[in-house]
XYZ file of C-alpha atoms in Angstrom:
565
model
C 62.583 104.299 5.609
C 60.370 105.494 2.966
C 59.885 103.516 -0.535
C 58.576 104.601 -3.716
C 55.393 103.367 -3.986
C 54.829 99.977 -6.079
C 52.323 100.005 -9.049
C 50.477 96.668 -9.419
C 50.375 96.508 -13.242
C 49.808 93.105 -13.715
C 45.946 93.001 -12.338
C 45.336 95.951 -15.058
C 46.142 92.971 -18.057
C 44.121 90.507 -16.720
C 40.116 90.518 -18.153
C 38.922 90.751 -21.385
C 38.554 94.239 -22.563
C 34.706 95.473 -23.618
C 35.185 99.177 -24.034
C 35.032 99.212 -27.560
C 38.251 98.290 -28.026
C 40.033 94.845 -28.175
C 42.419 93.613 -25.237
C 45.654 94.125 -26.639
C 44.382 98.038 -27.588
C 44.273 98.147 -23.718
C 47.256 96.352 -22.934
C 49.141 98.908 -25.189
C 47.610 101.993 -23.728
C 48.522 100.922 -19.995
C 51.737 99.646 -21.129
C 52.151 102.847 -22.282
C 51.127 104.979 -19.400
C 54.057 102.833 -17.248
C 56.323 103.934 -19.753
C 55.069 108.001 -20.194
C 55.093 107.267 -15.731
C 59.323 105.751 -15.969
C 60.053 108.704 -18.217
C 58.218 111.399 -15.323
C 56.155 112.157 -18.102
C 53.330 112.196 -15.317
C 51.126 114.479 -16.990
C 50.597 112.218 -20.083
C 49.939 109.574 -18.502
C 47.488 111.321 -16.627
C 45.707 112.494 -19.754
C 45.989 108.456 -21.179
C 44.157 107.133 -18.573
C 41.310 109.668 -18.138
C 40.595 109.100 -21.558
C 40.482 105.119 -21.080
C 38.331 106.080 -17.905
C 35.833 108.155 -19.841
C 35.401 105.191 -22.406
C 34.856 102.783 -19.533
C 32.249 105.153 -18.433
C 30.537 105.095 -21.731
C 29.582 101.749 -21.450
C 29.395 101.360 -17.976
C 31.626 98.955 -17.480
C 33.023 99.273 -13.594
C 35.789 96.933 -13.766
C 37.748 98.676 -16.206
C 36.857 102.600 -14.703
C 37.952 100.994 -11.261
C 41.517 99.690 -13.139
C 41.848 103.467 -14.865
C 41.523 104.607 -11.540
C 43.740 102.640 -9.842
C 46.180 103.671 -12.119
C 46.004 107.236 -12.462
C 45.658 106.870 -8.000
C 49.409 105.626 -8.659
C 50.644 108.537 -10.777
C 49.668 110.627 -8.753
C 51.618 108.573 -5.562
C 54.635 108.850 -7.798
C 54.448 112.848 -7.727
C 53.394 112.763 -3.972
C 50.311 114.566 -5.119
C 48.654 112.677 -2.150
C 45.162 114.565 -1.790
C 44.557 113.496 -5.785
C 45.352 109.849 -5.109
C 43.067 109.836 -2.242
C 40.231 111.229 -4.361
C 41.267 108.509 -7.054
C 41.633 105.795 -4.469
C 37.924 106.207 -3.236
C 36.674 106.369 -6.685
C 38.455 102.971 -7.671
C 37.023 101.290 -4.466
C 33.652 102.382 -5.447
C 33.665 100.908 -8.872
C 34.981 97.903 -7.886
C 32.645 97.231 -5.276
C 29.665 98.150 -7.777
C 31.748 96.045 -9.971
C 31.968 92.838 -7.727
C 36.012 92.571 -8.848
C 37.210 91.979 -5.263
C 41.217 91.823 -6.569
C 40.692 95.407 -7.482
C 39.894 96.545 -4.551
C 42.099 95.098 -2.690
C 44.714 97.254 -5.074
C 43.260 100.602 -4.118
C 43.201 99.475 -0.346
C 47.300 98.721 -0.795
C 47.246 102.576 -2.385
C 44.961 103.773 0.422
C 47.505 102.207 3.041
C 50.880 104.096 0.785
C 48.779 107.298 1.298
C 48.244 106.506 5.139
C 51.765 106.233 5.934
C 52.800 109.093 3.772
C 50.764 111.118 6.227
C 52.377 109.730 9.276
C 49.229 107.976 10.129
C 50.434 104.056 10.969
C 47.353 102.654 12.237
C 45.118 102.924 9.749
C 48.433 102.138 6.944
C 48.580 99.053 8.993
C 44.651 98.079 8.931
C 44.794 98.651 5.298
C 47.748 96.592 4.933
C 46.291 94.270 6.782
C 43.154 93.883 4.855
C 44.867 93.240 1.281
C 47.122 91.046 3.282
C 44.774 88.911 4.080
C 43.018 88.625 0.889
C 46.123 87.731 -0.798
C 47.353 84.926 1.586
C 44.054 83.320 0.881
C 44.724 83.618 -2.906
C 47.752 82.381 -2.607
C 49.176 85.594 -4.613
C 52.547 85.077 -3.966
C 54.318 88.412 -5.843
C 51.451 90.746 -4.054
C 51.724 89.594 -0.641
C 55.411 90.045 -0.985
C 54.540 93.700 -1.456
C 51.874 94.193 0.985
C 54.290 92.477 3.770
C 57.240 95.322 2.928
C 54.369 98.289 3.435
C 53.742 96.944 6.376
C 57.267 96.146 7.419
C 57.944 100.094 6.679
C 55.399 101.105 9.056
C 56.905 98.571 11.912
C 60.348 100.317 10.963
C 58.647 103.443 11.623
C 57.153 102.924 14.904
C 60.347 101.343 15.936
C 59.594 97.929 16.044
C 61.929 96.498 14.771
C 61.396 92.677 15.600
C 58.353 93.178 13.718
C 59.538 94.782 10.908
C 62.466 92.238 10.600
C 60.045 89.052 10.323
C 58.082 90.974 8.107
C 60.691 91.580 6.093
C 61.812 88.195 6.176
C 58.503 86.716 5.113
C 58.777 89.298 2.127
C 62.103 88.159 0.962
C 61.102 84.538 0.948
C 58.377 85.437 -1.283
C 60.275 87.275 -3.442
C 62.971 84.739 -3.491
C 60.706 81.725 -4.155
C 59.221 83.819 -7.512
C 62.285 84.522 -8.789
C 62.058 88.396 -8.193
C 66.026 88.782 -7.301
C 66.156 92.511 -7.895
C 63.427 93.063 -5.200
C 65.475 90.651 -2.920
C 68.439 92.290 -2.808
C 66.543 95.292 -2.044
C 64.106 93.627 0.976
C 67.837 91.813 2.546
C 69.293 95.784 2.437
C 66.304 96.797 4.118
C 66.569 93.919 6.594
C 70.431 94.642 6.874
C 69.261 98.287 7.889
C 66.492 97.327 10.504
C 69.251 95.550 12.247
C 71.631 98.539 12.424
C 69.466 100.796 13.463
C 68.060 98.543 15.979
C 71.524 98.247 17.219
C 71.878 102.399 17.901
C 68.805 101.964 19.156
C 68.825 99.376 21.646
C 67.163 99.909 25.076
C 69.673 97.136 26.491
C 72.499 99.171 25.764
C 73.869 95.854 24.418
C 77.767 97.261 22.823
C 76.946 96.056 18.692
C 74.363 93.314 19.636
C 72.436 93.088 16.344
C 75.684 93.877 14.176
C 76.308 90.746 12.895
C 72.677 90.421 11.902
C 73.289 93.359 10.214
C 76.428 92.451 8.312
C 74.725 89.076 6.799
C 71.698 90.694 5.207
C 74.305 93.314 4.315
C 76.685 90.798 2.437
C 73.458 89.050 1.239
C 71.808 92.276 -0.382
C 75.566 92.922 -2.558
C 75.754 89.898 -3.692
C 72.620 89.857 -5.368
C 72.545 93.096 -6.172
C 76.344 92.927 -7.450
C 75.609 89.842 -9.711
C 72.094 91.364 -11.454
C 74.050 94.570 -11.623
C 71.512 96.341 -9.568
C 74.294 99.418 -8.831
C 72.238 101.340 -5.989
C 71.589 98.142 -3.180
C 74.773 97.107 -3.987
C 76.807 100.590 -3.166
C 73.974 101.047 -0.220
C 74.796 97.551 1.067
C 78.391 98.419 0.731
C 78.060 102.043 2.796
C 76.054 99.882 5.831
C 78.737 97.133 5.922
C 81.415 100.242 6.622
C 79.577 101.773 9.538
C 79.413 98.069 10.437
C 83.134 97.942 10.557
C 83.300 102.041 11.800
C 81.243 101.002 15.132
C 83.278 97.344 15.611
C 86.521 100.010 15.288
C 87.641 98.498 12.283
C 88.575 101.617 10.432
C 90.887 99.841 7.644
C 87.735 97.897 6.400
C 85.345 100.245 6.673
C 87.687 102.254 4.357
C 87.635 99.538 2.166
C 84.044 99.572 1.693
C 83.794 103.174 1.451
C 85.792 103.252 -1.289
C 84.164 99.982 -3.455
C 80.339 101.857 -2.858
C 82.195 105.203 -4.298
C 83.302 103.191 -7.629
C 80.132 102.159 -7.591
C 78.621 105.288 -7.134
C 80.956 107.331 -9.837
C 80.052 104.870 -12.161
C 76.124 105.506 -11.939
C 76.667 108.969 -11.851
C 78.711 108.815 -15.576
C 76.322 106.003 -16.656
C 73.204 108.844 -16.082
C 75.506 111.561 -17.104
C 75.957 109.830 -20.765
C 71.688 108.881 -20.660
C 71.184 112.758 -20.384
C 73.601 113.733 -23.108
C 71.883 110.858 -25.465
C 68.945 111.870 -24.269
C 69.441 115.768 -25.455
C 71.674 114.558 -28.698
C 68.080 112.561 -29.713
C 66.052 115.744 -28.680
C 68.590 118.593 -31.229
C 67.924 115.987 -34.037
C 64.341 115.321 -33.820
C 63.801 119.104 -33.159
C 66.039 120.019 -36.214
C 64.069 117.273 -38.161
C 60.374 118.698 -37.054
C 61.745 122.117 -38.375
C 62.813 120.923 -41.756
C 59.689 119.043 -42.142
C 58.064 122.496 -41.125
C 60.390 124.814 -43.583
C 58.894 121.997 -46.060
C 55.663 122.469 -45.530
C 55.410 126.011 -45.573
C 57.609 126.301 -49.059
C 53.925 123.997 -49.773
C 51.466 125.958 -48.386
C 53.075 129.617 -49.999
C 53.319 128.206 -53.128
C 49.201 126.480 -53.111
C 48.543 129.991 -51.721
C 49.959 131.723 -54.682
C 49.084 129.233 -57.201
C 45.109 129.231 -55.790
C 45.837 133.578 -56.005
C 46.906 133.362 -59.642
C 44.161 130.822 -60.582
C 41.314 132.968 -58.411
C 41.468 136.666 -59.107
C 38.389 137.307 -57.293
C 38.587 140.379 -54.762
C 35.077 138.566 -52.681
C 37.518 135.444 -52.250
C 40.723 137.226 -51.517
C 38.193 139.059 -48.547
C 36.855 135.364 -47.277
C 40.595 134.110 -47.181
C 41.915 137.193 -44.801
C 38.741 137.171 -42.840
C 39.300 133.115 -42.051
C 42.919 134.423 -41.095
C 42.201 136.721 -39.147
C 39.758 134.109 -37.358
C 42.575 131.361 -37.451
C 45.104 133.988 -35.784
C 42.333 134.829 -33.042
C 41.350 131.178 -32.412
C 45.146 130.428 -31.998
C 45.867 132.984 -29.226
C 43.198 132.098 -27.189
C 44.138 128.264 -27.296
C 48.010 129.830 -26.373
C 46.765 131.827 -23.534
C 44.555 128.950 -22.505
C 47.320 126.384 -22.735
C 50.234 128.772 -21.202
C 47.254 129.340 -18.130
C 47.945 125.422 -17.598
C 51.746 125.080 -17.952
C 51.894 127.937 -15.294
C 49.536 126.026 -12.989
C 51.745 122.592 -13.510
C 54.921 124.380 -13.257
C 53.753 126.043 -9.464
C 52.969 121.672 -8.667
C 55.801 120.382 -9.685
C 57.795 123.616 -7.790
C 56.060 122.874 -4.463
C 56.690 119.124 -4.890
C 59.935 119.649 -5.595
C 60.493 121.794 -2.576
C 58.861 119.293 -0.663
C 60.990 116.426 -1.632
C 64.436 118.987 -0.489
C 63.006 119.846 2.375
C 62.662 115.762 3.444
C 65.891 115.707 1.946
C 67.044 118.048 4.591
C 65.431 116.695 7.879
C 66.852 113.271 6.659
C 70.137 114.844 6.072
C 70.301 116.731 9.399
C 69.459 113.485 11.111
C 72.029 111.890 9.755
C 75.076 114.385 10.503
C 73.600 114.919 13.775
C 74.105 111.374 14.892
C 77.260 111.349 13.324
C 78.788 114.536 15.380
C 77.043 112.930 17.852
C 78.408 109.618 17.676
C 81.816 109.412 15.900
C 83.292 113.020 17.239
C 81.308 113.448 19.872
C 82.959 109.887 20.722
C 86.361 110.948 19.607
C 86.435 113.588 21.837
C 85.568 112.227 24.811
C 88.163 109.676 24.391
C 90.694 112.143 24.177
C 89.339 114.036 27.159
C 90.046 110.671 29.075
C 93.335 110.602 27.814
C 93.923 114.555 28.605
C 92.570 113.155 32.335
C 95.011 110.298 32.524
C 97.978 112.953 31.428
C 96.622 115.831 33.979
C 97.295 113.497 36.944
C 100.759 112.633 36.369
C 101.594 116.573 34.965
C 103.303 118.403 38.917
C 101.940 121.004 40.128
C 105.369 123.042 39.443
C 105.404 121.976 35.846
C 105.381 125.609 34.103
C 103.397 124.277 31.206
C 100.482 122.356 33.367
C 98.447 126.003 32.775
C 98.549 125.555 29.093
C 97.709 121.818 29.725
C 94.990 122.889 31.991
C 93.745 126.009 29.265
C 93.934 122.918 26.273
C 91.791 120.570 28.479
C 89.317 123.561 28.832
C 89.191 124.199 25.278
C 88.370 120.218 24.705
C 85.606 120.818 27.222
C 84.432 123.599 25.343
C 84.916 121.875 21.619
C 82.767 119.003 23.136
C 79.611 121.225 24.742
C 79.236 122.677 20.915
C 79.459 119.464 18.923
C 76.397 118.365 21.585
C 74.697 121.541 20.854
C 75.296 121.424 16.830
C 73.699 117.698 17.382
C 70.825 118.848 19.121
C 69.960 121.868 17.355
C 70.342 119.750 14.057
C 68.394 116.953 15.277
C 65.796 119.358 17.171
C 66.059 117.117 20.769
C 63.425 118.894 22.371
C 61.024 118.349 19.945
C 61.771 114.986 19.373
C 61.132 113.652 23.163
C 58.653 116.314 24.515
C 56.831 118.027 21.896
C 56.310 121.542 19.909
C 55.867 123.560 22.786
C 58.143 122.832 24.499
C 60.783 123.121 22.001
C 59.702 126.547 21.254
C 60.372 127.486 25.037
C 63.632 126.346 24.219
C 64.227 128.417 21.600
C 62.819 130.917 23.136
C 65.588 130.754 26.195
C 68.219 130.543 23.761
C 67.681 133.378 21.292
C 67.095 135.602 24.597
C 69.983 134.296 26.842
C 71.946 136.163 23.773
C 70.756 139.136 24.518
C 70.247 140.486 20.835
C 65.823 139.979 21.230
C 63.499 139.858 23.522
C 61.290 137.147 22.720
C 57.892 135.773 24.307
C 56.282 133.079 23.515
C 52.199 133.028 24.429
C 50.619 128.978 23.568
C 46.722 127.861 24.167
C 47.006 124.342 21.821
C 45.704 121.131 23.578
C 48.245 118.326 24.068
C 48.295 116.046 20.990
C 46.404 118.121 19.100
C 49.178 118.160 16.431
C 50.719 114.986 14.439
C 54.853 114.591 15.012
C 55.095 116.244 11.267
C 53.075 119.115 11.865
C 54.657 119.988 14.784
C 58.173 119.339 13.078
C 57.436 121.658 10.092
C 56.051 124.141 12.732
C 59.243 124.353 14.255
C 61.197 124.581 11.491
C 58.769 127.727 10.397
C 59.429 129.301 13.357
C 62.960 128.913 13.288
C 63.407 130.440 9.586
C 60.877 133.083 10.506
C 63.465 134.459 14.204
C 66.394 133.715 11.764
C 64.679 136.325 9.050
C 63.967 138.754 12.358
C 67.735 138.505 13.516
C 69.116 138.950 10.077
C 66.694 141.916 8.445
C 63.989 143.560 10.833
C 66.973 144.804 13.154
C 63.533 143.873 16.368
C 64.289 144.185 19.953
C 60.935 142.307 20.955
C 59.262 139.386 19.204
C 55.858 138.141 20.263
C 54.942 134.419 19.232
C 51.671 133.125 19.386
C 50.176 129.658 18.700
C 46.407 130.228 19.208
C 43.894 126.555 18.460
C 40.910 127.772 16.131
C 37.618 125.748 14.785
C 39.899 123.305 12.574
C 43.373 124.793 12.748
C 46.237 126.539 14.147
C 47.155 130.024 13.939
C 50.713 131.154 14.179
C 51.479 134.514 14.739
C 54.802 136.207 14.667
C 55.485 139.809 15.638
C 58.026 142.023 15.482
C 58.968 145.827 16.605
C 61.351 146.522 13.340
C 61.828 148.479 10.732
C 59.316 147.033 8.350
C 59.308 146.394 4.698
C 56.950 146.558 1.525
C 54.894 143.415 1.108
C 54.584 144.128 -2.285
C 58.526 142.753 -2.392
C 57.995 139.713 -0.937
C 55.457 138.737 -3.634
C 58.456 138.880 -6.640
C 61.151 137.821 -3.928
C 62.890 134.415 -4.848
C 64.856 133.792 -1.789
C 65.759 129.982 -0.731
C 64.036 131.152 2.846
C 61.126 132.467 1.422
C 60.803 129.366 -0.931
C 61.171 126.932 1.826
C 58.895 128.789 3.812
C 56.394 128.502 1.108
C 57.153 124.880 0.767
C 56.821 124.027 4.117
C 53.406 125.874 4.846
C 51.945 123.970 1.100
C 53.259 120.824 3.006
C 51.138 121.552 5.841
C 47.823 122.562 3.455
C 47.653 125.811 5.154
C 47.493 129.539 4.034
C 49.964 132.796 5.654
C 49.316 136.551 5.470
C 52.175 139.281 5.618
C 50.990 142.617 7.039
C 54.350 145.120 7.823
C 55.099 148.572 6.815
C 58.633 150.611 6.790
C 59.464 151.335 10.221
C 56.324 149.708 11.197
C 57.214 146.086 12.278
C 56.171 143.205 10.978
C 52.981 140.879 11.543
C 53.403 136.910 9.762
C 50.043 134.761 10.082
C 50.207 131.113 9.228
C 46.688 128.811 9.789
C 47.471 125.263 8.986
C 43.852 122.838 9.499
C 43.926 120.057 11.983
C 41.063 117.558 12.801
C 39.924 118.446 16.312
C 38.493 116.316 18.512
């Protein structure tokens, strides 16, 4: 259960200011930033707080360069543009330490420990945590430790400890609750109300809905905050986990119930943002129509100094000067355009791949879910009905013309059953999940040849663990869209895949015997495979290289860097 990450504005207001500029000139500039940040106008604020940085730097005056960093370490956490908050991060515990301001670096640790987890690494989220936790229970910073306590409660939810994660939680809420900070509250009791659920599907005991009530208190706690602040997305979340509360106690009338109250809730967001964006655009035609009147205006000025400064200066040395500055003007201006077109194109390719990023952990999380639900609710229904078919079959005589159609239904059940398993563990990729990459690939590789449409091999020299859960995950998943490309296009009766370990990376190759096609395509295709291809190897930091020919297969090679041992 990931969380956006939580900017600490409040220790950025706190000093005098001595850049030059009085305090409440760099109150309004941060407050400012927050705002350009809540509108995803991440770019500007970017540009604010370099500016403050290089004016910080002037003077040398580490305090405030370690707050500008801190800050612009957070923007670039809200785009997931985690390698440039890492960079920032550093620089912001550098200042402060030069600076002595020991608050502030306990801030960048908290953003070093968001970037940690981000990357799937717990431990060291958890010793950052750790440290700004323990620096703010000594300071008695009540809001702060509140937030430190959910990071860390998020990694505890993520390694599946979910004792842990529960008390932490608990301890956060308390916080929260004893500052006044209700919104947060009713988010930290869903969160609770959600460590207890899945705790429950999870429980090594086997325990039938042990931890459900648990569940349905934090639950009913978390709407009724959320319900009276009208906080609209806890309260329709809360609402959703008290109906699979009421789905796994069998309860189907009131889990209906609260299906349909979090879908009110939900329509009305959706019309409430619907009616923002059409404001939104209304205010953006008039200001646009006004900024071209003002232009028209302007112009009619400028033609008619032009003509009176013509009449007035009949000179032809002048009338030269003017059209050479023009001409000067004009060049000046398309150089700026290229120049600032150069950088919108570079932006633009970002925000693509973190787009692309955020749909394809869209995806996985969505696939998880309707995998445990075939798995679980008609995987569940089916069996019961097999029982029943059972109980039916041994009370049907032998004689009894229709016990072969009986007998061809129950088959059919049997069969209906074995695919909803195999939908649920090709969605949730089983294999990989409890033993590892290679493993699933052998998998895959048994399956696409057991149909008898390719021949594929599979050749592997990685050391064990050499790969983190999400590399090998996205790894799969390249594979996969890579054999589904092959089956649907390259008409191949032999594939060779090969996972080789290099000095600092992996090297995935994937060969086929098919027709072939120009590479030069692929470089203007736009396909959603091709795109999340793209996305998924960007994810990873690594680079791939198409080499195929008509009619003379095709060879894909993928290096993504790992940290060898």
């Amino acid at each position: 259960m990931k969380r956006p990450c939580i900017v600490l504005l409040a220790i950025l207001c706190v000093s005098n200011f001595c850049l030059g500029q009085d305090n409440e000139e760099w109150m309004r500039q941060v407050e400012q930033s927050d705002k350009l940040r809540g509108e995803s106008k991440f770019d500007s604020a970017l540009f604010l707080m370099e500016d403050l940085f290089m004016s910080a730097k002037e003077v040398g005056d580490y305090e405030y360069m370690s707050r500008a960093k801190i800050e612009i370490s957070s923007t670039y956490l809200s785009t997931k543009r985690d390698s440039f908050a890492l960079l920032a991060i550093n620089e912001a515990i550098l200042y402060a330490e030069k600076g002595g301001v020991e608050h502030l670096k306990m801030t960048a640790i908290y953003n070093l420990g968001l970037v940690m987890e981000r990357k799937s690494q717990f431990d060291s989220a958890m010793l950052y945590y750790s440290q700004a936790e323990k620096f703010y229970r000594k300071n008695l910073d009540t809001l702060k430790l509140g937030i430190v306590l959910s990071g860390m409660a998020s990694v505890q939810t993520e390694k599946q400890r979910w004792s842990n994660a529960i008390e932490l939680n608990q301890e956060s809420a308390k916080l929260y609750s004893a500052i006044g900070k209700y919104d947060v509250l009713a988010k930290r009791y869903f969160v609770i109300g959600e460590n207890y659920l899945i705790w429950d599907y999870y429980d090594s005991l086997d325990i039938s809905n042990r931890y459900l009530d648990s569940a349905e208190i934090y639950y009913n706690k978390s709407f009724k905050w959320a319900d009276s602040l009208s906080f609209p997305t806890p309260a329709f979340r809360s609402l959703r986990g008290l109906a699979v509360i009421n789905e796994r106690r069998a309860d189907y009338e009131t889990a209906l119930g609260f299906m349909y109250r979090s879908n009110d809730i939900t329509q009305r967001l959706y019309s409430r943002n619907i009616e923002d964006k059409l404001l939104a655009v209304r205010e953006q035609y008039y200001t646009a129509n006004l900024e071209i009147k003002a232009l028209r205006e302007e112009r009619q000025k400028n033609t008619i100094l032009i003509i009176g400064v013509a009449i007035i200066i009949v000179i032809s040395i002048w009338l030269y000067i003017v059209d050479q500055r023009r001409k000067s003007v004009l060049a000046i201006a398309e150089k700026n355009d290229q120049i600032n077109k150069q950088k919108i194109d570079e932006l633009l390719q970002e925000q693509e791949i973190a787009s692309l990023q955020g749909v394809l952990e869209g995806q996985e999380t969505e696939r998880k879910r309707v995998a445990i639900d075939l798995h679980d609710r008609l995987g569940g229904i089916l069996s019961m009905v097999k029982l029943h078919f059972s109980a039916v079959e041994e009370k049907i005589e032998k004689e009894n013309p229709n016990k072969e159609k009986f007998l061809t239904a129950s088959e059919l059940l049997d069969l209906a059953a074995g695919e909803v398993r195999n939908i649920s563990h090709d969605m949730m990729s089983g294999v990989l999940a409890k033993f590892g990459l290679i493993p699933a690939l052998e998998d895959l590789k048994t399956r696409i040849s057991e149909t008898g449409k390719l021949d594929l091999n599979l050749y592997v020299n990685i050391k064990d663990n050499l790969l983190s859960g999400e590399q090998e995950l996205q790894l799969y998943r390249i594979v996969q869209e890579l054999i589904s490309n092959i089956l649907k296009h390259s008409q191949a009766t032999e594939t060779n895949i090969q996972l080789n370990q290099n000095e600092g990376s992996v090297n995935l190759i994937v060969e086929d015997d098919g027709v072939g096609f120009d590479p030069k395509r692929l470089e203007n295709a736009d396909g959603i495979g091709l795109s999340n291809l793209k996305a998924r190897v960007a994810k990873l930091e690594g680079t791939f290289h198409v080499d195929s020919g008509k009619g003379a297969g095709t060879t894909i090679s993928i290096d993504i860097p790992v940290e060898n041992d």
